[in-house]
mmCIF file of C-alpha atoms in Angstrom:
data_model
loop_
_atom_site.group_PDB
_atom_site.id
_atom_site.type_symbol
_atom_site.label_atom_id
_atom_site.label_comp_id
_atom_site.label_asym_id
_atom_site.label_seq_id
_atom_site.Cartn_x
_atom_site.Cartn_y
_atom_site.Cartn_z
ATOM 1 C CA UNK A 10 130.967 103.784 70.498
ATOM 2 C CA UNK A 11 130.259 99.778 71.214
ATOM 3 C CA UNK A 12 127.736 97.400 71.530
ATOM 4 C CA UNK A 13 125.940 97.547 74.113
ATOM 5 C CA UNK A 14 123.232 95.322 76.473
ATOM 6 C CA UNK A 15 120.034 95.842 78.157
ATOM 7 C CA UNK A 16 119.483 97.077 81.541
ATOM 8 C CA UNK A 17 115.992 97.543 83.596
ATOM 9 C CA UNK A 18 115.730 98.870 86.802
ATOM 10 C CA UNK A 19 111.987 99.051 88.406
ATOM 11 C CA UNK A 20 112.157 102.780 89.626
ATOM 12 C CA UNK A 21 108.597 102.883 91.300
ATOM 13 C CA UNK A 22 105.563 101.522 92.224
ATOM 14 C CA UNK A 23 102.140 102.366 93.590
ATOM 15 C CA UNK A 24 102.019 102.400 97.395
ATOM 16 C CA UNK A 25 100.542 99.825 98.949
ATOM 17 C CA UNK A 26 99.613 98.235 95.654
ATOM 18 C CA UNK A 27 98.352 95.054 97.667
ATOM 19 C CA UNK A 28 96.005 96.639 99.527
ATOM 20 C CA UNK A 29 94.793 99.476 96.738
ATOM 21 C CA UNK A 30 93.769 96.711 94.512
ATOM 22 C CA UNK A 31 91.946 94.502 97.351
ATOM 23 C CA UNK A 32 90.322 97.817 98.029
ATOM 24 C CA UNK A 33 89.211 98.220 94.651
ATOM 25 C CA UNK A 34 87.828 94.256 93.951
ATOM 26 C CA UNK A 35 85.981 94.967 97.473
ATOM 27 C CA UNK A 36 84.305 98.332 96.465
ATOM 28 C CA UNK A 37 82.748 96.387 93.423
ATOM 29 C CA UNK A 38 81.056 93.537 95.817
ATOM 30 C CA UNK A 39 81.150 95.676 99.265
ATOM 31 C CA UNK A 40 77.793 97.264 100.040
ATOM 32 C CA UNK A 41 79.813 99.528 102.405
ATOM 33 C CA UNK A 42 82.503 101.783 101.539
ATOM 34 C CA UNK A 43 85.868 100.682 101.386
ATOM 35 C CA UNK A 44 87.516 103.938 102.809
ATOM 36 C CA UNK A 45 86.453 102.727 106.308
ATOM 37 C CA UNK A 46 88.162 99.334 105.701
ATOM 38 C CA UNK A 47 91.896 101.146 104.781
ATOM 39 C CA UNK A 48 93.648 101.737 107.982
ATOM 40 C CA UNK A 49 92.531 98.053 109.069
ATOM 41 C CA UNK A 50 94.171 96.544 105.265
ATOM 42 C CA UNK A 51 97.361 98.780 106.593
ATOM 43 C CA UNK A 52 97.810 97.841 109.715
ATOM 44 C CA UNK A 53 97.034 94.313 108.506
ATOM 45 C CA UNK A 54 94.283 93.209 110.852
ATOM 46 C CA UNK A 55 92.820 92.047 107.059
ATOM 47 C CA UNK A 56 96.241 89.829 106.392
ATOM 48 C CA UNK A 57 97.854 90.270 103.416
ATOM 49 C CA UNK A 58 97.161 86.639 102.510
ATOM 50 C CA UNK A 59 93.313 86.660 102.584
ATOM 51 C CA UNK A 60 94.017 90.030 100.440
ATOM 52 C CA UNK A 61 95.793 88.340 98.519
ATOM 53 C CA UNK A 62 93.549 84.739 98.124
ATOM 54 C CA UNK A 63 91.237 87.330 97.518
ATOM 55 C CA UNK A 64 92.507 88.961 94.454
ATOM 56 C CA UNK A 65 93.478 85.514 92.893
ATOM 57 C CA UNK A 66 90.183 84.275 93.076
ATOM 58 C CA UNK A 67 88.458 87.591 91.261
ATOM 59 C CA UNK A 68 90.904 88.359 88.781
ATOM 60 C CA UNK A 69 90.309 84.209 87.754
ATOM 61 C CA UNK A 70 86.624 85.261 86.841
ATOM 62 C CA UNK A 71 88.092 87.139 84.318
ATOM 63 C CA UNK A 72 87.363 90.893 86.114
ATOM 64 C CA UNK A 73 90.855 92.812 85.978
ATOM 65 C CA UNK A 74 89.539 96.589 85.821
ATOM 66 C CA UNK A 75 90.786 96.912 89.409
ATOM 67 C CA UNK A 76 94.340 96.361 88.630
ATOM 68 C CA UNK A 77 94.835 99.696 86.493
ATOM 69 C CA UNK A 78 94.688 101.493 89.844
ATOM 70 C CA UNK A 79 98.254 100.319 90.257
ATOM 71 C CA UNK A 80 101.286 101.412 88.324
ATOM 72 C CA UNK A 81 104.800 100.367 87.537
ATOM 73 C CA UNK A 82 107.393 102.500 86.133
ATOM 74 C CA UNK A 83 110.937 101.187 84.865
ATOM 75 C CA UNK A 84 114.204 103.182 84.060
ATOM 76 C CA UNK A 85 115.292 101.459 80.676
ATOM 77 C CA UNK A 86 118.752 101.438 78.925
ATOM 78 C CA UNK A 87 120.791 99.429 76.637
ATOM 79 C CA UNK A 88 117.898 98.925 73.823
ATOM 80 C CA UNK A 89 117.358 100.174 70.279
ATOM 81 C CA UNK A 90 115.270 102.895 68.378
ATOM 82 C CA UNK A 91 113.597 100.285 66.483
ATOM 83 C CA UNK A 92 112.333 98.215 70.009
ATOM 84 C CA UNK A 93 111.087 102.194 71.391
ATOM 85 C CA UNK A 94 108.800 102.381 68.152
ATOM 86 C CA UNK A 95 107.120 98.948 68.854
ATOM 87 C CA UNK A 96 107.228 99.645 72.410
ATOM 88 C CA UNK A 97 105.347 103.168 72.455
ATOM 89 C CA UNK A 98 102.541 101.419 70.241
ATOM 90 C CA UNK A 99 101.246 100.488 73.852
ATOM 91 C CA UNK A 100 99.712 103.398 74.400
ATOM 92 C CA UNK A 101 98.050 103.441 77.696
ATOM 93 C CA UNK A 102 101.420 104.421 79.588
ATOM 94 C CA UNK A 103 103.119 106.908 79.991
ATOM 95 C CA UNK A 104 107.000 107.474 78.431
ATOM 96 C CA UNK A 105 109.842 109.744 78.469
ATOM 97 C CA UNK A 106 112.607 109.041 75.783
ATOM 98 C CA UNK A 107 115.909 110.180 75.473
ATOM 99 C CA UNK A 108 115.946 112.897 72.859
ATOM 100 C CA UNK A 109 118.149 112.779 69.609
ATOM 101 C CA UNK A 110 117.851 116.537 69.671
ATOM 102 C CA UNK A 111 119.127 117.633 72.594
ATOM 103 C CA UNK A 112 121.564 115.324 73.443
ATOM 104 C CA UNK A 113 124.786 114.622 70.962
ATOM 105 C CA UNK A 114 124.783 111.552 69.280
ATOM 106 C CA UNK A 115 128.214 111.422 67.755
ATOM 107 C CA UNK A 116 129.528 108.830 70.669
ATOM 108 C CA UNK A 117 126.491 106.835 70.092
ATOM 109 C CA UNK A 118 126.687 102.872 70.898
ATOM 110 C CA UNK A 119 124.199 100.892 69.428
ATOM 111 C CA UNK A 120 122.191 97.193 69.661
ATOM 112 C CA UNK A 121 124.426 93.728 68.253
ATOM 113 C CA UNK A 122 121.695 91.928 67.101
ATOM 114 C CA UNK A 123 122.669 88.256 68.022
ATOM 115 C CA UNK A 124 122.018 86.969 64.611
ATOM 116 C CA UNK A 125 124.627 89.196 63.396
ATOM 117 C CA UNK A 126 126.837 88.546 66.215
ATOM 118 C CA UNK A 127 127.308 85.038 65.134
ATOM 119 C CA UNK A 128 128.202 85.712 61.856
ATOM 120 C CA UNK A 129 131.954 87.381 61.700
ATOM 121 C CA UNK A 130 131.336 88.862 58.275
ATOM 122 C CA UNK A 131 127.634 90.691 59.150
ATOM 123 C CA UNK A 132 129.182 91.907 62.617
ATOM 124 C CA UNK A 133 132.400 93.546 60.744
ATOM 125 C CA UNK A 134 129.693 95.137 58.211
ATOM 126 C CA UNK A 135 127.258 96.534 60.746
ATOM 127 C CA UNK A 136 129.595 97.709 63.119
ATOM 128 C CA UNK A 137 131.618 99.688 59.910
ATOM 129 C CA UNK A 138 128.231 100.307 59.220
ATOM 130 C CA UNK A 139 127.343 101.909 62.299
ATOM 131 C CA UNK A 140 131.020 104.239 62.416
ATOM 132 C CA UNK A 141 130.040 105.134 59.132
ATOM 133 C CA UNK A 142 126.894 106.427 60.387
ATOM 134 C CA UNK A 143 128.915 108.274 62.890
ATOM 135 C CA UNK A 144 131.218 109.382 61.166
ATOM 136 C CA UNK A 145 128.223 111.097 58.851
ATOM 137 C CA UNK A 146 126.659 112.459 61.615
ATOM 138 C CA UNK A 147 129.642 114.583 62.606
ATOM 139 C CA UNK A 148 130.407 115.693 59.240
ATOM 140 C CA UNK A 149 126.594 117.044 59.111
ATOM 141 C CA UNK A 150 126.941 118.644 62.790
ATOM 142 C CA UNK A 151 130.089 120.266 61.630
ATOM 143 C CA UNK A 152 128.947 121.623 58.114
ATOM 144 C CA UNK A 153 125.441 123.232 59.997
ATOM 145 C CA UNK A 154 128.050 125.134 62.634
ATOM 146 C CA UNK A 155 129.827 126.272 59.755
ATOM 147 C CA UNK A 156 126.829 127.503 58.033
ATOM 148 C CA UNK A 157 125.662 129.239 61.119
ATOM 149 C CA UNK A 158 123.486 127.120 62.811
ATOM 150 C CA UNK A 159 123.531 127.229 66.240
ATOM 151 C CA UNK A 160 125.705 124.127 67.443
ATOM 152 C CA UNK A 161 122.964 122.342 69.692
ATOM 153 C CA UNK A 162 120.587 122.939 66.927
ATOM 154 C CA UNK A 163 122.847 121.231 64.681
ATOM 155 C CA UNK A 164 121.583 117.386 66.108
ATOM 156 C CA UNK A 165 117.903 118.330 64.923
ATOM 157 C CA UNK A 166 118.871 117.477 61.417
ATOM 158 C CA UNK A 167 122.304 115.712 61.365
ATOM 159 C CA UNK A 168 119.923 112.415 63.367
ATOM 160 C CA UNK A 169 118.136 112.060 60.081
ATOM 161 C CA UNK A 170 121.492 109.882 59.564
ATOM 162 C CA UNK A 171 121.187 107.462 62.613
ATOM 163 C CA UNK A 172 120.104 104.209 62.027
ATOM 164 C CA UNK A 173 117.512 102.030 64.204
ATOM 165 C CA UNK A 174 119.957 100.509 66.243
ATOM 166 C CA UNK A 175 121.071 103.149 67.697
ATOM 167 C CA UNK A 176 121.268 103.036 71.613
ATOM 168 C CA UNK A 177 118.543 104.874 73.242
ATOM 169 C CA UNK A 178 116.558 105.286 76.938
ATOM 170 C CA UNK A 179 113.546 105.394 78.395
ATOM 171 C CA UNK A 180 111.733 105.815 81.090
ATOM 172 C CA UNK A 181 108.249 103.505 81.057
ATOM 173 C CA UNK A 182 104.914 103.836 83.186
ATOM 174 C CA UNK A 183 102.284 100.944 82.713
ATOM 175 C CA UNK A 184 99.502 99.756 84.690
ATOM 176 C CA UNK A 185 99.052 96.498 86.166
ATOM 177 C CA UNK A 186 96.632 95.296 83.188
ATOM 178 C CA UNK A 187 98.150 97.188 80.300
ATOM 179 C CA UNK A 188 101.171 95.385 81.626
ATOM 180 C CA UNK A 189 99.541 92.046 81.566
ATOM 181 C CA UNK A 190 98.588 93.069 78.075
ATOM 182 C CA UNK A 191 101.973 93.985 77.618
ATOM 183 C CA UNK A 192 103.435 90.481 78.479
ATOM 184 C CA UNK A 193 100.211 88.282 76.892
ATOM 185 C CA UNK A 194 101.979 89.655 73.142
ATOM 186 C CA UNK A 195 105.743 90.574 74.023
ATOM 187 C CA UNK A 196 106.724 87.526 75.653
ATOM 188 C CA UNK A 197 105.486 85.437 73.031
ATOM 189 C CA UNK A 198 107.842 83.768 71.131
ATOM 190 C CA UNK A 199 106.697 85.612 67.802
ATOM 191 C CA UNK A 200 107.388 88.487 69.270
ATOM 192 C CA UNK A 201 111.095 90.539 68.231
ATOM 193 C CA UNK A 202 113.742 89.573 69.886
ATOM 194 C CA UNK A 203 114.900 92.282 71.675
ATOM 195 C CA UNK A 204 111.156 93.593 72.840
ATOM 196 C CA UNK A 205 110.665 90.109 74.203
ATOM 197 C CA UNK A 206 114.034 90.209 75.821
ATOM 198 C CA UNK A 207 112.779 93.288 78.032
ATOM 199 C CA UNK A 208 109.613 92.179 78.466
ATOM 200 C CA UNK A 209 110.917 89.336 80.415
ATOM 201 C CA UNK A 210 113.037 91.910 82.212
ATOM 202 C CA UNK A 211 109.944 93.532 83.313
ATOM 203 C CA UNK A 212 108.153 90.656 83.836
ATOM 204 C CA UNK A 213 110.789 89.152 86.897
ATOM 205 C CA UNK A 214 110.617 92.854 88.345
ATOM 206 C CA UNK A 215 107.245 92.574 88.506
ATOM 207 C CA UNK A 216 106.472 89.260 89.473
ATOM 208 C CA UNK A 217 109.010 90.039 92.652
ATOM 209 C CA UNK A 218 107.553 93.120 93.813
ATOM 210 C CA UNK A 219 103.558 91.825 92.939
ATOM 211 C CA UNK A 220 103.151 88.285 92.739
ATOM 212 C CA UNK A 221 99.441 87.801 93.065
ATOM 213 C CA UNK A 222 99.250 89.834 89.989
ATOM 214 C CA UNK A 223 101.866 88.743 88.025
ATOM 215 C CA UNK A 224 103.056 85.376 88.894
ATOM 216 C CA UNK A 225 100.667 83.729 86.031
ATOM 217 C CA UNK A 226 101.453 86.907 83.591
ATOM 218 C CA UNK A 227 103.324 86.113 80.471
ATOM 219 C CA UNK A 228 102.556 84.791 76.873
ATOM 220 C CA UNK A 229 98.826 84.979 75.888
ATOM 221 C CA UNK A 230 98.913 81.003 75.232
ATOM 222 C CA UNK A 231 100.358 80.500 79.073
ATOM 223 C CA UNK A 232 96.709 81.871 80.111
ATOM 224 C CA UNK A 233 94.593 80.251 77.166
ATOM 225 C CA UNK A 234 96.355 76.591 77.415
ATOM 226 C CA UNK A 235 96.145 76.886 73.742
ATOM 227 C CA UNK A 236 98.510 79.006 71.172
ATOM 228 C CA UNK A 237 95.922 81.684 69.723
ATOM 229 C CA UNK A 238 98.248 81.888 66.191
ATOM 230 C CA UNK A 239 97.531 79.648 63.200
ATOM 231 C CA UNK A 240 100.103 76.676 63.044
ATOM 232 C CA UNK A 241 101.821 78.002 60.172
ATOM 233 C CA UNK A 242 103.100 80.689 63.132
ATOM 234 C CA UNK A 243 102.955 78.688 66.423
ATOM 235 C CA UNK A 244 106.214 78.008 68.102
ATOM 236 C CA UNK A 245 104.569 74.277 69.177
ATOM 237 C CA UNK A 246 104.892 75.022 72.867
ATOM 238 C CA UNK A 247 100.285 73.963 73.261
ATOM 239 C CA UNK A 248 98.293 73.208 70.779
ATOM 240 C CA UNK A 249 97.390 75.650 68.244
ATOM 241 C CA UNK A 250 93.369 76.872 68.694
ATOM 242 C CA UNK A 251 92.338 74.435 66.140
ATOM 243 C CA UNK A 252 93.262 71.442 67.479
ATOM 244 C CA UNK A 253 92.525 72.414 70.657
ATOM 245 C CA UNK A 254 88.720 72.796 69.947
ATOM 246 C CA UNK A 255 88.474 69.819 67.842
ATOM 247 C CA UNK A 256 90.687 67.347 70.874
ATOM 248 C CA UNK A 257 89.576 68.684 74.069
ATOM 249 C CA UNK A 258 91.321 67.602 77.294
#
């Protein structure tokens, strides 16, 4: 068991996502019907860059409905139990954690937080801490074999013991506008440290493989021009809302 670090790999995304959501913006001002228009997006006798000029220009009236028809999904490692319980409270996507049931935890590694990586006394006690917790967990697996429970049934219980640092994995499906949601509150800076660490992960995959989408995406204030919080919270990168209204530009 060690510490361990964070690792995203984008595993999949719609086909043709350029030309699925020009497709879609179209259908909503097209008097025709857009499934006559595909093979000519695909062949790209309608360029990619008028798709894409296209798109900008909607999405900037504020109409982003279009962009769920396109989905990213990510293969992520290296984080903790206590960033998959924020993360799952986004609940239009789809996930598929690793399970403390059926797979052994006694090797486990776990998450350093960096606040306690700079202090030599708080790393020595988590991470004695941590083969503690390891150490329980063993001792439980082996006194539930003993007592006759089956030994693969014996992680159901002997997790109660792990703590929320505990390494874990998922797999993560978003769409494009629950993943702009997604990056408007995780990459802020009040977000935790280690959700807003793989949010900007995410964020770089995604801006590569969709930039017309995604190259603006980020921190709710990076859209408004203004920080939404209340000053006691802001981080002072804009203005706070306040003093935006009462000094406009």
């Amino acid at each position: 068991m060690s510490a361990t670090s964070q690792n995203v790999r984008l595993l999949a995304v719609t086909p043709n996502a350029l030309e699925l959501i020009y497709a879609a913006f179209r259908q909503c001002y097209h008097a025709g019907y857009v499934g006559d228009m595909w093979d000519r997006l695909l062949s790209g006798e309608i360029s990619r860059g008028k798709q894409a000029d296209f798109v900008a220009r909607i999405l900037t009236s504020g109409h982003e409905s279009p962009v769920e028809h396109v989905s990213f999904t990510f293969a992520i490692e290296g984080v903790s139990r206590t960033l998959t319980h924020q993360l799952v409270r986004h609940r239009i996507a789809s996930y598929s954690q690793q399970s403390q049931r059926y797979v052994d935890a006694k090797d486990f590694d776990y998450v350093l937080p960096p606040s306690l990586a700079k202090v030599p006394e708080a790393r020595a006690r988590y991470e004695a801490f941590m083969r503690e917790a390891a150490t329980a967990y063993r001792d439980l697996q082996a006194l539930l074999v003993a007592s006759g429970r089956e030994a693969r049934a014996s992680n159901e219980d002997a997790r109660f013991v792990l703590p929320g640092g505990v390494e874990t994995k998922i797999v993560a499906t978003m769409n494009c506008r629950s993943l702009l949601h997604f990056f408007e509150l995780r990459c802020c800076m009040r977000a935790q440290w280690e959700i807003r660490a793989l949010a900007g992960r995410m964020l770089a995959l995604c801006r590569e493989a969709l930039p017309v989408i995604f190259s603006a995406a980020g921190a709710k204030c990076e859209r408004l021009g203004y920080c939404p919080e209340d000053e006691r919270f802001s981080c002072g990168k804009y203005p706070v809302r306040r003093e935006n209204l009462h000094n406009p530009a």
